[in-house]
mmCIF file with all atom_site columns, C-alpha atoms and ligand atoms in Angstrom:
data_model
loop_
_atom_site.group_PDB
_atom_site.id
_atom_site.type_symbol
_atom_site.label_atom_id
_atom_site.label_alt_id
_atom_site.label_comp_id
_atom_site.label_asym_id
_atom_site.label_entity_id
_atom_site.label_seq_id
_atom_site.pdbx_PDB_ins_code
_atom_site.Cartn_x
_atom_site.Cartn_y
_atom_site.Cartn_z
_atom_site.occupancy
_atom_site.B_iso_or_equiv
_atom_site.pdbx_formal_charge
_atom_site.auth_seq_id
_atom_site.auth_comp_id
_atom_site.auth_asym_id
_atom_site.auth_atom_id
_atom_site.pdbx_PDB_model_num
ATOM   1   C CA  . MET A 1 1   ? -86.483  -39.716 -25.299 1.00 97.00 ? 402 MET A CA  1
ATOM   2   C CA  . ASN A 1 2   ? -87.792  -42.894 -26.913 1.00 98.00 ? 403 ASN A CA  1
ATOM   3   C CA  . ILE A 1 3   ? -85.034  -44.199 -29.160 1.00 98.00 ? 404 ILE A CA  1
ATOM   4   C CA  . SER A 1 4   ? -85.533  -47.132 -31.539 1.00 98.00 ? 405 SER A CA  1
ATOM   5   C CA  . VAL A 1 5   ? -82.365  -49.083 -32.326 1.00 98.00 ? 406 VAL A CA  1
ATOM   6   C CA  . ILE A 1 6   ? -82.536  -51.584 -35.194 1.00 99.00 ? 407 ILE A CA  1
ATOM   7   C CA  . LEU A 1 7   ? -79.731  -54.072 -35.922 1.00 99.00 ? 408 LEU A CA  1
ATOM   8   C CA  . ALA A 1 8   ? -79.584  -56.254 -39.047 1.00 99.00 ? 409 ALA A CA  1
ATOM   9   C CA  . HIS A 1 9   ? -76.734  -58.763 -39.058 1.00 98.00 ? 410 HIS A CA  1
ATOM   10  C CA  . PRO A 1 10  ? -77.012  -62.554 -38.945 1.00 98.00 ? 411 PRO A CA  1
ATOM   11  C CA  . TYR A 1 11  ? -73.874  -63.179 -36.901 1.00 98.00 ? 412 TYR A CA  1
ATOM   12  C CA  . ALA A 1 12  ? -74.226  -62.533 -33.158 1.00 96.00 ? 413 ALA A CA  1
ATOM   13  C CA  . GLN A 1 13  ? -70.466  -61.813 -32.807 1.00 96.00 ? 414 GLN A CA  1
ATOM   14  C CA  . SER A 1 14  ? -70.277  -59.427 -35.782 1.00 98.00 ? 415 SER A CA  1
ATOM   15  C CA  . PHE A 1 15  ? -68.740  -55.983 -35.617 1.00 98.00 ? 416 PHE A CA  1
ATOM   16  C CA  . ASN A 1 16  ? -72.219  -54.636 -36.372 1.00 98.00 ? 417 ASN A CA  1
ATOM   17  C CA  . ALA A 1 17  ? -73.458  -56.336 -33.204 1.00 98.00 ? 418 ALA A CA  1
ATOM   18  C CA  . ALA A 1 18  ? -70.614  -54.657 -31.289 1.00 98.00 ? 419 ALA A CA  1
ATOM   19  C CA  . ILE A 1 19  ? -71.694  -51.265 -32.685 1.00 98.00 ? 420 ILE A CA  1
ATOM   20  C CA  . ALA A 1 20  ? -75.280  -51.931 -31.597 1.00 98.00 ? 421 ALA A CA  1
ATOM   21  C CA  . ALA A 1 21  ? -74.157  -52.902 -28.086 1.00 98.00 ? 422 ALA A CA  1
ATOM   22  C CA  . VAL A 1 22  ? -72.228  -49.632 -27.753 1.00 98.00 ? 423 VAL A CA  1
ATOM   23  C CA  . VAL A 1 23  ? -75.202  -47.602 -29.018 1.00 98.00 ? 424 VAL A CA  1
ATOM   24  C CA  . VAL A 1 24  ? -77.588  -49.246 -26.530 1.00 98.00 ? 425 VAL A CA  1
ATOM   25  C CA  . LYS A 1 25  ? -75.149  -48.892 -23.617 1.00 98.00 ? 426 LYS A CA  1
ATOM   26  C CA  . THR A 1 26  ? -74.509  -45.220 -24.425 1.00 97.00 ? 427 THR A CA  1
ATOM   27  C CA  . LEU A 1 27  ? -78.217  -44.392 -24.720 1.00 97.00 ? 428 LEU A CA  1
ATOM   28  C CA  . ASN A 1 28  ? -78.933  -46.191 -21.449 1.00 97.00 ? 429 ASN A CA  1
ATOM   29  C CA  . GLU A 1 29  ? -76.328  -44.048 -19.685 1.00 95.00 ? 430 GLU A CA  1
ATOM   30  C CA  . PHE A 1 30  ? -78.521  -41.047 -20.529 1.00 94.00 ? 431 PHE A CA  1
ATOM   31  C CA  . ASP A 1 31  ? -81.698  -42.750 -19.329 1.00 89.00 ? 432 ASP A CA  1
ATOM   32  C CA  . HIS A 1 32  ? -83.291  -42.761 -22.744 1.00 96.00 ? 433 HIS A CA  1
ATOM   33  C CA  . ALA A 1 33  ? -86.057  -45.317 -23.233 1.00 97.00 ? 434 ALA A CA  1
ATOM   34  C CA  . VAL A 1 34  ? -84.280  -47.658 -25.641 1.00 98.00 ? 435 VAL A CA  1
ATOM   35  C CA  . ARG A 1 35  ? -86.268  -50.024 -27.833 1.00 98.00 ? 436 ARG A CA  1
ATOM   36  C CA  . PHE A 1 36  ? -83.648  -52.390 -29.240 1.00 98.00 ? 437 PHE A CA  1
ATOM   37  C CA  . HIS A 1 37  ? -84.440  -54.932 -31.950 1.00 98.00 ? 438 HIS A CA  1
ATOM   38  C CA  . ASP A 1 38  ? -82.009  -57.454 -33.383 1.00 98.00 ? 439 ASP A CA  1
ATOM   39  C CA  . LEU A 1 39  ? -84.028  -58.425 -36.459 1.00 98.00 ? 440 LEU A CA  1
ATOM   40  C CA  . TYR A 1 40  ? -82.325  -61.778 -37.049 1.00 98.00 ? 441 TYR A CA  1
ATOM   41  C CA  . ARG A 1 41  ? -82.457  -62.863 -33.404 1.00 98.00 ? 442 ARG A CA  1
ATOM   42  C CA  . GLU A 1 42  ? -86.161  -62.027 -33.139 1.00 98.00 ? 443 GLU A CA  1
ATOM   43  C CA  . HIS A 1 43  ? -86.868  -63.774 -36.490 1.00 98.00 ? 444 HIS A CA  1
ATOM   44  C CA  . PHE A 1 44  ? -88.452  -60.728 -38.061 1.00 98.00 ? 445 PHE A CA  1
ATOM   45  C CA  . ASP A 1 45  ? -90.255  -61.896 -41.213 1.00 98.00 ? 446 ASP A CA  1
ATOM   46  C CA  . PRO A 1 46  ? -89.301  -59.495 -44.024 1.00 98.00 ? 447 PRO A CA  1
ATOM   47  C CA  . VAL A 1 47  ? -91.811  -60.825 -46.581 1.00 98.00 ? 448 VAL A CA  1
ATOM   48  C CA  . ILE A 1 48  ? -94.963  -58.748 -46.839 1.00 97.00 ? 449 ILE A CA  1
ATOM   49  C CA  . PRO A 1 49  ? -98.020  -60.959 -47.356 1.00 97.00 ? 450 PRO A CA  1
ATOM   50  C CA  . GLU A 1 50  ? -100.656 -60.102 -49.958 1.00 97.00 ? 451 GLU A CA  1
ATOM   51  C CA  . ASP A 1 51  ? -103.395 -59.269 -47.455 1.00 97.00 ? 452 ASP A CA  1
ATOM   52  C CA  . GLU A 1 52  ? -101.047 -56.935 -45.576 1.00 97.00 ? 453 GLU A CA  1
ATOM   53  C CA  . LEU A 1 53  ? -100.081 -55.103 -48.756 1.00 97.00 ? 454 LEU A CA  1
ATOM   54  C CA  . VAL A 1 54  ? -103.663 -54.397 -49.755 1.00 96.00 ? 455 VAL A CA  1
ATOM   55  C CA  . GLY A 1 55  ? -105.068 -54.032 -46.228 1.00 93.00 ? 456 GLY A CA  1
ATOM   56  C CA  . ASP A 1 56  ? -104.698 -51.488 -43.484 1.00 83.00 ? 457 ASP A CA  1
ATOM   57  C CA  . GLN A 1 57  ? -103.224 -53.623 -40.731 1.00 93.00 ? 458 GLN A CA  1
ATOM   58  C CA  . SER A 1 58  ? -100.674 -56.357 -40.349 1.00 97.00 ? 459 SER A CA  1
ATOM   59  C CA  . ARG A 1 59  ? -101.763 -59.631 -38.751 1.00 97.00 ? 460 ARG A CA  1
ATOM   60  C CA  . ASP A 1 60  ? -98.209  -60.074 -37.460 1.00 98.00 ? 461 ASP A CA  1
ATOM   61  C CA  . PRO A 1 61  ? -97.999  -58.812 -33.847 1.00 98.00 ? 462 PRO A CA  1
ATOM   62  C CA  . LEU A 1 62  ? -94.250  -58.176 -34.197 1.00 98.00 ? 463 LEU A CA  1
ATOM   63  C CA  . VAL A 1 63  ? -94.828  -55.907 -37.192 1.00 98.00 ? 464 VAL A CA  1
ATOM   64  C CA  . ARG A 1 64  ? -97.523  -54.030 -35.256 1.00 98.00 ? 465 ARG A CA  1
ATOM   65  C CA  . LEU A 1 65  ? -95.158  -53.620 -32.290 1.00 98.00 ? 466 LEU A CA  1
ATOM   66  C CA  . HIS A 1 66  ? -92.452  -52.204 -34.585 1.00 98.00 ? 467 HIS A CA  1
ATOM   67  C CA  . GLN A 1 67  ? -94.951  -49.812 -36.163 1.00 98.00 ? 468 GLN A CA  1
ATOM   68  C CA  . GLU A 1 68  ? -96.111  -48.534 -32.775 1.00 98.00 ? 469 GLU A CA  1
ATOM   69  C CA  . GLU A 1 69  ? -92.544  -48.076 -31.574 1.00 98.00 ? 470 GLU A CA  1
ATOM   70  C CA  . ILE A 1 70  ? -91.313  -46.305 -34.693 1.00 98.00 ? 471 ILE A CA  1
ATOM   71  C CA  . ARG A 1 71  ? -94.383  -44.043 -34.734 1.00 98.00 ? 472 ARG A CA  1
ATOM   72  C CA  . THR A 1 72  ? -93.663  -42.890 -31.192 1.00 97.00 ? 473 THR A CA  1
ATOM   73  C CA  . ALA A 1 73  ? -89.854  -42.794 -31.401 1.00 98.00 ? 474 ALA A CA  1
ATOM   74  C CA  . ASP A 1 74  ? -88.071  -39.495 -30.807 1.00 98.00 ? 475 ASP A CA  1
ATOM   75  C CA  . GLY A 1 75  ? -84.918  -40.831 -32.432 1.00 98.00 ? 476 GLY A CA  1
ATOM   76  C CA  . ILE A 1 76  ? -83.921  -43.786 -34.614 1.00 98.00 ? 477 ILE A CA  1
ATOM   77  C CA  . VAL A 1 77  ? -80.620  -45.651 -34.943 1.00 98.00 ? 478 VAL A CA  1
ATOM   78  C CA  . ILE A 1 78  ? -80.057  -48.166 -37.765 1.00 99.00 ? 479 ILE A CA  1
ATOM   79  C CA  . ILE A 1 79  ? -77.043  -50.513 -37.873 1.00 99.00 ? 480 ILE A CA  1
ATOM   80  C CA  . HIS A 1 80  ? -76.214  -52.806 -40.798 1.00 99.00 ? 481 HIS A CA  1
ATOM   81  C CA  . PRO A 1 81  ? -73.431  -53.908 -43.161 1.00 98.00 ? 482 PRO A CA  1
ATOM   82  C CA  . ASN A 1 82  ? -73.245  -52.836 -46.776 1.00 98.00 ? 483 ASN A CA  1
ATOM   83  C CA  . TRP A 1 83  ? -74.517  -55.795 -48.787 1.00 98.00 ? 484 TRP A CA  1
ATOM   84  C CA  . TRP A 1 84  ? -74.470  -55.086 -52.523 1.00 98.00 ? 485 TRP A CA  1
ATOM   85  C CA  . GLY A 1 85  ? -74.902  -51.387 -51.783 1.00 98.00 ? 486 GLY A CA  1
ATOM   86  C CA  . GLN A 1 86  ? -78.057  -52.188 -49.803 1.00 98.00 ? 487 GLN A CA  1
ATOM   87  C CA  . PRO A 1 87  ? -79.158  -53.315 -46.354 1.00 98.00 ? 488 PRO A CA  1
ATOM   88  C CA  . PRO A 1 88  ? -79.537  -57.068 -45.729 1.00 98.00 ? 489 PRO A CA  1
ATOM   89  C CA  . ALA A 1 89  ? -82.918  -58.329 -46.957 1.00 98.00 ? 490 ALA A CA  1
ATOM   90  C CA  . VAL A 1 90  ? -84.332  -58.580 -43.434 1.00 98.00 ? 491 VAL A CA  1
ATOM   91  C CA  . LEU A 1 91  ? -83.947  -54.820 -43.016 1.00 99.00 ? 492 LEU A CA  1
ATOM   92  C CA  . LYS A 1 92  ? -85.345  -54.060 -46.468 1.00 98.00 ? 493 LYS A CA  1
ATOM   93  C CA  . GLY A 1 93  ? -88.385  -56.095 -45.419 1.00 98.00 ? 494 GLY A CA  1
ATOM   94  C CA  . TRP A 1 94  ? -88.565  -54.181 -42.129 1.00 99.00 ? 495 TRP A CA  1
ATOM   95  C CA  . VAL A 1 95  ? -88.776  -50.953 -44.142 1.00 98.00 ? 496 VAL A CA  1
ATOM   96  C CA  . ASP A 1 96  ? -91.449  -52.453 -46.413 1.00 98.00 ? 497 ASP A CA  1
ATOM   97  C CA  . ARG A 1 97  ? -93.626  -53.731 -43.557 1.00 98.00 ? 498 ARG A CA  1
ATOM   98  C CA  . VAL A 1 98  ? -93.063  -51.216 -40.770 1.00 98.00 ? 499 VAL A CA  1
ATOM   99  C CA  . LEU A 1 99  ? -92.791  -47.866 -42.547 1.00 98.00 ? 500 LEU A CA  1
ATOM   100 C CA  . ARG A 1 100 ? -96.242  -48.138 -44.095 1.00 98.00 ? 501 ARG A CA  1
ATOM   101 C CA  . GLU A 1 101 ? -98.622  -45.447 -45.287 1.00 96.00 ? 502 GLU A CA  1
ATOM   102 C CA  . ASN A 1 102 ? -100.435 -43.835 -42.345 1.00 96.00 ? 503 ASN A CA  1
ATOM   103 C CA  . VAL A 1 103 ? -97.687  -45.064 -40.014 1.00 98.00 ? 504 VAL A CA  1
ATOM   104 C CA  . ALA A 1 104 ? -94.616  -43.344 -41.444 1.00 98.00 ? 505 ALA A CA  1
ATOM   105 C CA  . TYR A 1 105 ? -96.068  -41.140 -44.191 1.00 98.00 ? 506 TYR A CA  1
ATOM   106 C CA  . ALA A 1 106 ? -99.359  -40.067 -45.737 1.00 97.00 ? 507 ALA A CA  1
ATOM   107 C CA  . PHE A 1 107 ? -100.577 -38.287 -48.836 1.00 96.00 ? 508 PHE A CA  1
ATOM   108 C CA  . PRO A 1 108 ? -102.684 -35.135 -48.779 1.00 94.00 ? 509 PRO A CA  1
ATOM   109 C CA  . VAL A 1 109 ? -106.454 -35.560 -49.018 1.00 92.00 ? 510 VAL A CA  1
ATOM   110 C CA  . GLY A 1 110 ? -107.384 -36.094 -52.663 1.00 92.00 ? 511 GLY A CA  1
ATOM   111 C CA  . ASP A 1 111 ? -103.914 -37.345 -53.606 1.00 92.00 ? 512 ASP A CA  1
ATOM   112 C CA  . SER A 1 112 ? -103.984 -40.961 -54.771 1.00 88.00 ? 513 SER A CA  1
ATOM   113 C CA  . GLY A 1 113 ? -100.324 -41.506 -53.953 1.00 88.00 ? 514 GLY A CA  1
ATOM   114 C CA  . GLY A 1 114 ? -98.623  -39.902 -56.907 1.00 91.00 ? 515 GLY A CA  1
ATOM   115 C CA  . GLY A 1 115 ? -97.886  -36.600 -55.236 1.00 91.00 ? 516 GLY A CA  1
ATOM   116 C CA  . LEU A 1 116 ? -95.580  -35.492 -52.490 1.00 94.00 ? 517 LEU A CA  1
ATOM   117 C CA  . PRO A 1 117 ? -95.796  -37.422 -49.226 1.00 94.00 ? 518 PRO A CA  1
ATOM   118 C CA  . ILE A 1 118 ? -96.244  -35.948 -45.778 1.00 97.00 ? 519 ILE A CA  1
ATOM   119 C CA  . GLY A 1 119 ? -93.785  -37.459 -43.312 1.00 98.00 ? 520 GLY A CA  1
ATOM   120 C CA  . LEU A 1 120 ? -95.530  -38.726 -40.194 1.00 98.00 ? 521 LEU A CA  1
ATOM   121 C CA  . LEU A 1 121 ? -92.656  -39.920 -38.041 1.00 98.00 ? 522 LEU A CA  1
ATOM   122 C CA  . ARG A 1 122 ? -92.255  -37.981 -34.822 1.00 98.00 ? 523 ARG A CA  1
ATOM   123 C CA  . ALA A 1 123 ? -88.488  -38.579 -34.833 1.00 98.00 ? 524 ALA A CA  1
ATOM   124 C CA  . LYS A 1 124 ? -86.649  -35.783 -36.556 1.00 96.00 ? 525 LYS A CA  1
ATOM   125 C CA  . ARG A 1 125 ? -83.186  -37.253 -36.038 1.00 98.00 ? 526 ARG A CA  1
ATOM   126 C CA  . ALA A 1 126 ? -81.712  -40.568 -37.177 1.00 98.00 ? 527 ALA A CA  1
ATOM   127 C CA  . LEU A 1 127 ? -78.295  -42.138 -37.032 1.00 98.00 ? 528 LEU A CA  1
ATOM   128 C CA  . VAL A 1 128 ? -77.140  -44.831 -39.435 1.00 98.00 ? 529 VAL A CA  1
ATOM   129 C CA  . PHE A 1 129 ? -74.026  -46.931 -38.805 1.00 98.00 ? 530 PHE A CA  1
ATOM   130 C CA  . ASN A 1 130 ? -72.705  -49.031 -41.690 1.00 98.00 ? 531 ASN A CA  1
ATOM   131 C CA  . THR A 1 131 ? -69.696  -51.243 -42.293 1.00 98.00 ? 532 THR A CA  1
ATOM   132 C CA  . SER A 1 132 ? -68.116  -52.201 -45.581 1.00 98.00 ? 533 SER A CA  1
ATOM   133 C CA  . ASN A 1 133 ? -65.044  -53.560 -47.339 1.00 98.00 ? 534 ASN A CA  1
ATOM   134 C CA  . THR A 1 134 ? -64.863  -50.871 -50.018 1.00 98.00 ? 535 THR A CA  1
ATOM   135 C CA  . ALA A 1 135 ? -62.584  -47.832 -49.963 1.00 98.00 ? 536 ALA A CA  1
ATOM   136 C CA  . ALA A 1 136 ? -64.406  -44.483 -49.756 1.00 98.00 ? 537 ALA A CA  1
ATOM   137 C CA  . ALA A 1 137 ? -63.196  -43.243 -53.153 1.00 98.00 ? 538 ALA A CA  1
ATOM   138 C CA  . ARG A 1 138 ? -64.410  -46.400 -54.924 1.00 98.00 ? 539 ARG A CA  1
ATOM   139 C CA  . GLU A 1 139 ? -67.736  -46.384 -53.053 1.00 98.00 ? 540 GLU A CA  1
ATOM   140 C CA  . ASN A 1 140 ? -68.379  -42.770 -54.038 1.00 98.00 ? 541 ASN A CA  1
ATOM   141 C CA  . ASP A 1 141 ? -66.920  -42.653 -57.547 1.00 98.00 ? 542 ASP A CA  1
ATOM   142 C CA  . VAL A 1 142 ? -67.864  -46.091 -58.868 1.00 98.00 ? 543 VAL A CA  1
ATOM   143 C CA  . PHE A 1 143 ? -71.039  -46.926 -56.932 1.00 98.00 ? 544 PHE A CA  1
ATOM   144 C CA  . GLY A 1 144 ? -72.350  -43.462 -55.981 1.00 98.00 ? 545 GLY A CA  1
ATOM   145 C CA  . ASP A 1 145 ? -72.743  -44.366 -52.292 1.00 98.00 ? 546 ASP A CA  1
ATOM   146 C CA  . PRO A 1 146 ? -76.260  -45.813 -52.679 1.00 98.00 ? 547 PRO A CA  1
ATOM   147 C CA  . LEU A 1 147 ? -76.786  -46.212 -48.926 1.00 98.00 ? 548 LEU A CA  1
ATOM   148 C CA  . GLN A 1 148 ? -76.588  -42.430 -48.476 1.00 98.00 ? 549 GLN A CA  1
ATOM   149 C CA  . ARG A 1 149 ? -79.378  -41.774 -50.983 1.00 97.00 ? 550 ARG A CA  1
ATOM   150 C CA  . LEU A 1 150 ? -81.389  -44.666 -49.650 1.00 98.00 ? 551 LEU A CA  1
ATOM   151 C CA  . TRP A 1 151 ? -81.448  -43.678 -45.969 1.00 98.00 ? 552 TRP A CA  1
ATOM   152 C CA  . ARG A 1 152 ? -81.350  -39.894 -46.199 1.00 98.00 ? 553 ARG A CA  1
ATOM   153 C CA  . ASP A 1 153 ? -83.627  -39.281 -49.161 1.00 97.00 ? 554 ASP A CA  1
ATOM   154 C CA  . CYS A 1 154 ? -85.632  -42.360 -50.136 1.00 98.00 ? 555 CYS A CA  1
ATOM   155 C CA  . ILE A 1 155 ? -86.534  -43.499 -46.620 1.00 98.00 ? 556 ILE A CA  1
ATOM   156 C CA  . PHE A 1 156 ? -86.026  -40.985 -43.813 1.00 98.00 ? 557 PHE A CA  1
ATOM   157 C CA  . GLY A 1 157 ? -86.646  -37.878 -45.938 1.00 97.00 ? 558 GLY A CA  1
ATOM   158 C CA  . PHE A 1 158 ? -89.872  -39.467 -47.212 1.00 97.00 ? 559 PHE A CA  1
ATOM   159 C CA  . CYS A 1 159 ? -91.053  -40.112 -43.639 1.00 98.00 ? 560 CYS A CA  1
ATOM   160 C CA  . GLY A 1 160 ? -90.203  -36.646 -42.300 1.00 98.00 ? 561 GLY A CA  1
ATOM   161 C CA  . VAL A 1 161 ? -86.931  -37.431 -40.533 1.00 98.00 ? 562 VAL A CA  1
ATOM   162 C CA  . THR A 1 162 ? -84.855  -34.471 -41.641 1.00 97.00 ? 563 THR A CA  1
ATOM   163 C CA  . ASP A 1 163 ? -81.658  -34.774 -39.626 1.00 98.00 ? 564 ASP A CA  1
ATOM   164 C CA  . VAL A 1 164 ? -79.832  -37.928 -40.740 1.00 98.00 ? 565 VAL A CA  1
ATOM   165 C CA  . ASP A 1 165 ? -76.200  -38.647 -39.871 1.00 98.00 ? 566 ASP A CA  1
ATOM   166 C CA  . ARG A 1 166 ? -74.524  -41.672 -41.360 1.00 98.00 ? 567 ARG A CA  1
ATOM   167 C CA  . PHE A 1 167 ? -71.200  -43.290 -40.490 1.00 98.00 ? 568 PHE A CA  1
ATOM   168 C CA  . MET A 1 168 ? -69.448  -45.858 -42.619 1.00 98.00 ? 569 MET A CA  1
ATOM   169 C CA  . PHE A 1 169 ? -66.700  -47.875 -40.952 1.00 98.00 ? 570 PHE A CA  1
ATOM   170 C CA  . ARG A 1 170 ? -64.287  -49.375 -43.477 1.00 98.00 ? 571 ARG A CA  1
ATOM   171 C CA  . ILE A 1 171 ? -62.423  -51.453 -44.465 1.00 98.00 ? 572 ILE A CA  1
ATOM   172 C CA  . VAL A 1 172 ? -63.567  -54.003 -41.891 1.00 98.00 ? 573 VAL A CA  1
ATOM   173 C CA  . ALA A 1 173 ? -61.755  -56.925 -43.550 1.00 97.00 ? 574 ALA A CA  1
ATOM   174 C CA  . ASP A 1 174 ? -58.370  -55.175 -43.203 1.00 96.00 ? 575 ASP A CA  1
ATOM   175 C CA  . SER A 1 175 ? -59.002  -53.502 -39.851 1.00 98.00 ? 576 SER A CA  1
ATOM   176 C CA  . SER A 1 176 ? -56.847  -53.909 -36.748 1.00 98.00 ? 577 SER A CA  1
ATOM   177 C CA  . ALA A 1 177 ? -58.205  -54.331 -33.213 1.00 98.00 ? 578 ALA A CA  1
ATOM   178 C CA  . ASP A 1 178 ? -57.095  -50.742 -32.461 1.00 98.00 ? 579 ASP A CA  1
ATOM   179 C CA  . GLU A 1 179 ? -58.966  -49.431 -35.475 1.00 98.00 ? 580 GLU A CA  1
ATOM   180 C CA  . ARG A 1 180 ? -62.143  -51.252 -34.449 1.00 98.00 ? 581 ARG A CA  1
ATOM   181 C CA  . ASP A 1 181 ? -61.789  -49.918 -30.886 1.00 98.00 ? 582 ASP A CA  1
ATOM   182 C CA  . ALA A 1 182 ? -61.502  -46.395 -32.307 1.00 98.00 ? 583 ALA A CA  1
ATOM   183 C CA  . TRP A 1 183 ? -64.655  -46.971 -34.408 1.00 98.00 ? 584 TRP A CA  1
ATOM   184 C CA  . LEU A 1 184 ? -66.559  -48.110 -31.326 1.00 98.00 ? 585 LEU A CA  1
ATOM   185 C CA  . LYS A 1 185 ? -65.405  -45.001 -29.461 1.00 98.00 ? 586 LYS A CA  1
ATOM   186 C CA  . GLU A 1 186 ? -66.571  -42.876 -32.396 1.00 98.00 ? 587 GLU A CA  1
ATOM   187 C CA  . THR A 1 187 ? -69.907  -44.718 -32.246 1.00 98.00 ? 588 THR A CA  1
ATOM   188 C CA  . ALA A 1 188 ? -70.342  -43.817 -28.561 1.00 98.00 ? 589 ALA A CA  1
ATOM   189 C CA  . ASP A 1 189 ? -69.276  -40.186 -29.127 1.00 98.00 ? 590 ASP A CA  1
ATOM   190 C CA  . GLN A 1 190 ? -71.651  -39.729 -32.025 1.00 98.00 ? 591 GLN A CA  1
ATOM   191 C CA  . THR A 1 191 ? -74.526  -41.379 -30.156 1.00 98.00 ? 592 THR A CA  1
ATOM   192 C CA  . ARG A 1 192 ? -73.991  -38.942 -27.256 1.00 97.00 ? 593 ARG A CA  1
ATOM   193 C CA  . ARG A 1 193 ? -73.872  -35.979 -29.647 1.00 97.00 ? 594 ARG A CA  1
ATOM   194 C CA  . SER A 1 194 ? -77.027  -37.001 -31.488 1.00 97.00 ? 595 SER A CA  1
ATOM   195 C CA  . PHE A 1 195 ? -79.050  -37.961 -28.431 1.00 97.00 ? 596 PHE A CA  1
ATOM   196 C CA  . PRO A 1 196 ? -77.736  -36.005 -25.444 1.00 94.00 ? 597 PRO A CA  1
ATOM   197 C CA  . ALA A 1 197 ? -79.093  -36.356 -21.928 1.00 89.00 ? 598 ALA A CA  1
ATOM   198 C CA  . PRO A 1 198 ? -82.685  -35.065 -21.674 1.00 80.00 ? 599 PRO A CA  1
HETATM 199 C C1  . FMN B 2 .   ? -74.050  -60.804 -49.141 1.00 70.61 ? 776 FMN B C1  1
HETATM 200 C C2  . FMN B 2 .   ? -72.912  -59.848 -48.914 1.00 70.61 ? 776 FMN B C2  1
HETATM 201 C C3  . FMN B 2 .   ? -72.787  -58.748 -49.758 1.00 70.61 ? 776 FMN B C3  1
HETATM 202 C C4  . FMN B 2 .   ? -71.769  -57.807 -49.541 1.00 70.61 ? 776 FMN B C4  1
HETATM 203 N N1  . FMN B 2 .   ? -71.698  -56.722 -50.373 1.00 70.61 ? 776 FMN B N1  1
HETATM 204 C C5  . FMN B 2 .   ? -70.770  -55.778 -50.137 1.00 70.61 ? 776 FMN B C5  1
HETATM 205 C C6  . FMN B 2 .   ? -70.714  -54.594 -50.920 1.00 70.61 ? 776 FMN B C6  1
HETATM 206 O O1  . FMN B 2 .   ? -71.498  -54.396 -51.841 1.00 70.61 ? 776 FMN B O1  1
HETATM 207 N N2  . FMN B 2 .   ? -69.781  -53.669 -50.614 1.00 70.61 ? 776 FMN B N2  1
HETATM 208 C C7  . FMN B 2 .   ? -68.884  -53.845 -49.599 1.00 70.61 ? 776 FMN B C7  1
HETATM 209 O O2  . FMN B 2 .   ? -68.051  -52.975 -49.359 1.00 70.61 ? 776 FMN B O2  1
HETATM 210 N N3  . FMN B 2 .   ? -68.924  -54.951 -48.813 1.00 70.61 ? 776 FMN B N3  1
HETATM 211 C C8  . FMN B 2 .   ? -69.834  -55.918 -49.063 1.00 70.61 ? 776 FMN B C8  1
HETATM 212 N N4  . FMN B 2 .   ? -69.887  -57.029 -48.261 1.00 70.61 ? 776 FMN B N4  1
HETATM 213 C C9  . FMN B 2 .   ? -68.961  -57.128 -47.120 1.00 70.61 ? 776 FMN B C9  1
HETATM 214 C C10 . FMN B 2 .   ? -69.613  -56.638 -45.835 1.00 70.61 ? 776 FMN B C10 1
HETATM 215 O O3  . FMN B 2 .   ? -70.010  -55.285 -45.953 1.00 70.61 ? 776 FMN B O3  1
HETATM 216 C C11 . FMN B 2 .   ? -68.655  -56.804 -44.653 1.00 70.61 ? 776 FMN B C11 1
HETATM 217 O O4  . FMN B 2 .   ? -68.416  -58.171 -44.478 1.00 70.61 ? 776 FMN B O4  1
HETATM 218 C C12 . FMN B 2 .   ? -69.221  -56.242 -43.379 1.00 70.61 ? 776 FMN B C12 1
HETATM 219 O O5  . FMN B 2 .   ? -69.445  -54.865 -43.515 1.00 70.61 ? 776 FMN B O5  1
HETATM 220 C C13 . FMN B 2 .   ? -68.256  -56.476 -42.207 1.00 70.61 ? 776 FMN B C13 1
HETATM 221 O O6  . FMN B 2 .   ? -68.905  -56.193 -40.987 1.00 70.61 ? 776 FMN B O6  1
HETATM 222 P P1  . FMN B 2 .   ? -69.168  -57.377 -39.946 1.00 70.61 ? 776 FMN B P1  1
HETATM 223 O O7  . FMN B 2 .   ? -67.812  -57.813 -39.452 1.00 70.61 ? 776 FMN B O7  1
HETATM 224 O O8  . FMN B 2 .   ? -70.013  -56.794 -38.854 1.00 70.61 ? 776 FMN B O8  1
HETATM 225 O O9  . FMN B 2 .   ? -69.839  -58.472 -40.748 1.00 70.61 ? 776 FMN B O9  1
HETATM 226 C C14 . FMN B 2 .   ? -70.858  -57.996 -48.477 1.00 70.61 ? 776 FMN B C14 1
HETATM 227 C C15 . FMN B 2 .   ? -70.981  -59.115 -47.638 1.00 70.61 ? 776 FMN B C15 1
HETATM 228 C C16 . FMN B 2 .   ? -71.992  -60.037 -47.861 1.00 70.61 ? 776 FMN B C16 1
HETATM 229 C C17 . FMN B 2 .   ? -72.107  -61.231 -46.946 1.00 70.61 ? 776 FMN B C17 1
#
């Protein structure tokens, strides 16, 4: 299977980076074709230029590479911290520029864009790993867990990815080394379950 793995965290030694390393290693054990992108390290430009917004194609070869990979992915893994209930800006820009109309979704003939989209992504399964410093009860009761709505409904559901599993590791700031080890083991186990050997 072609699996796209997208990491958004500025610090190379972050726990998010450790999660991504475990995901890539686990997928490689099963001989999946892993396309790994560390958006900060590859200097992905999240700002969509005017001509790209109104045109059909990006002039940025990195954006075009991401579009081709995501279009042909059989599975997608996203890894990022909770920043203000949202992904870091670089990943928001990745969504804006990569998951474009006619790449990730389309509208029926005759629909100007106000109707229901048709998801175009081949991948039907996605995994999202998040980290945060907020207790589960507060995240759900006070903030309404915005990352769940965002990934499952607003983004993946829109693009036709129906099977979305999301894992939130918390509270990172208070975590022990044993706890983080257990989270990394859970990451590997879940990656194996979601994308078993072909
Ligand atoms: C700009 C910024 C915004 C943040 N916003 C939130 C937030 O809304 N909720 C939360 O629980 N943690 C928030 N955090 C804390 C991060 O989620 C936390 O540092 C991260 O998940 C820890 O993982 P890491 O060790 O890989 O960085 C924020 C951190 C930063 C830098």
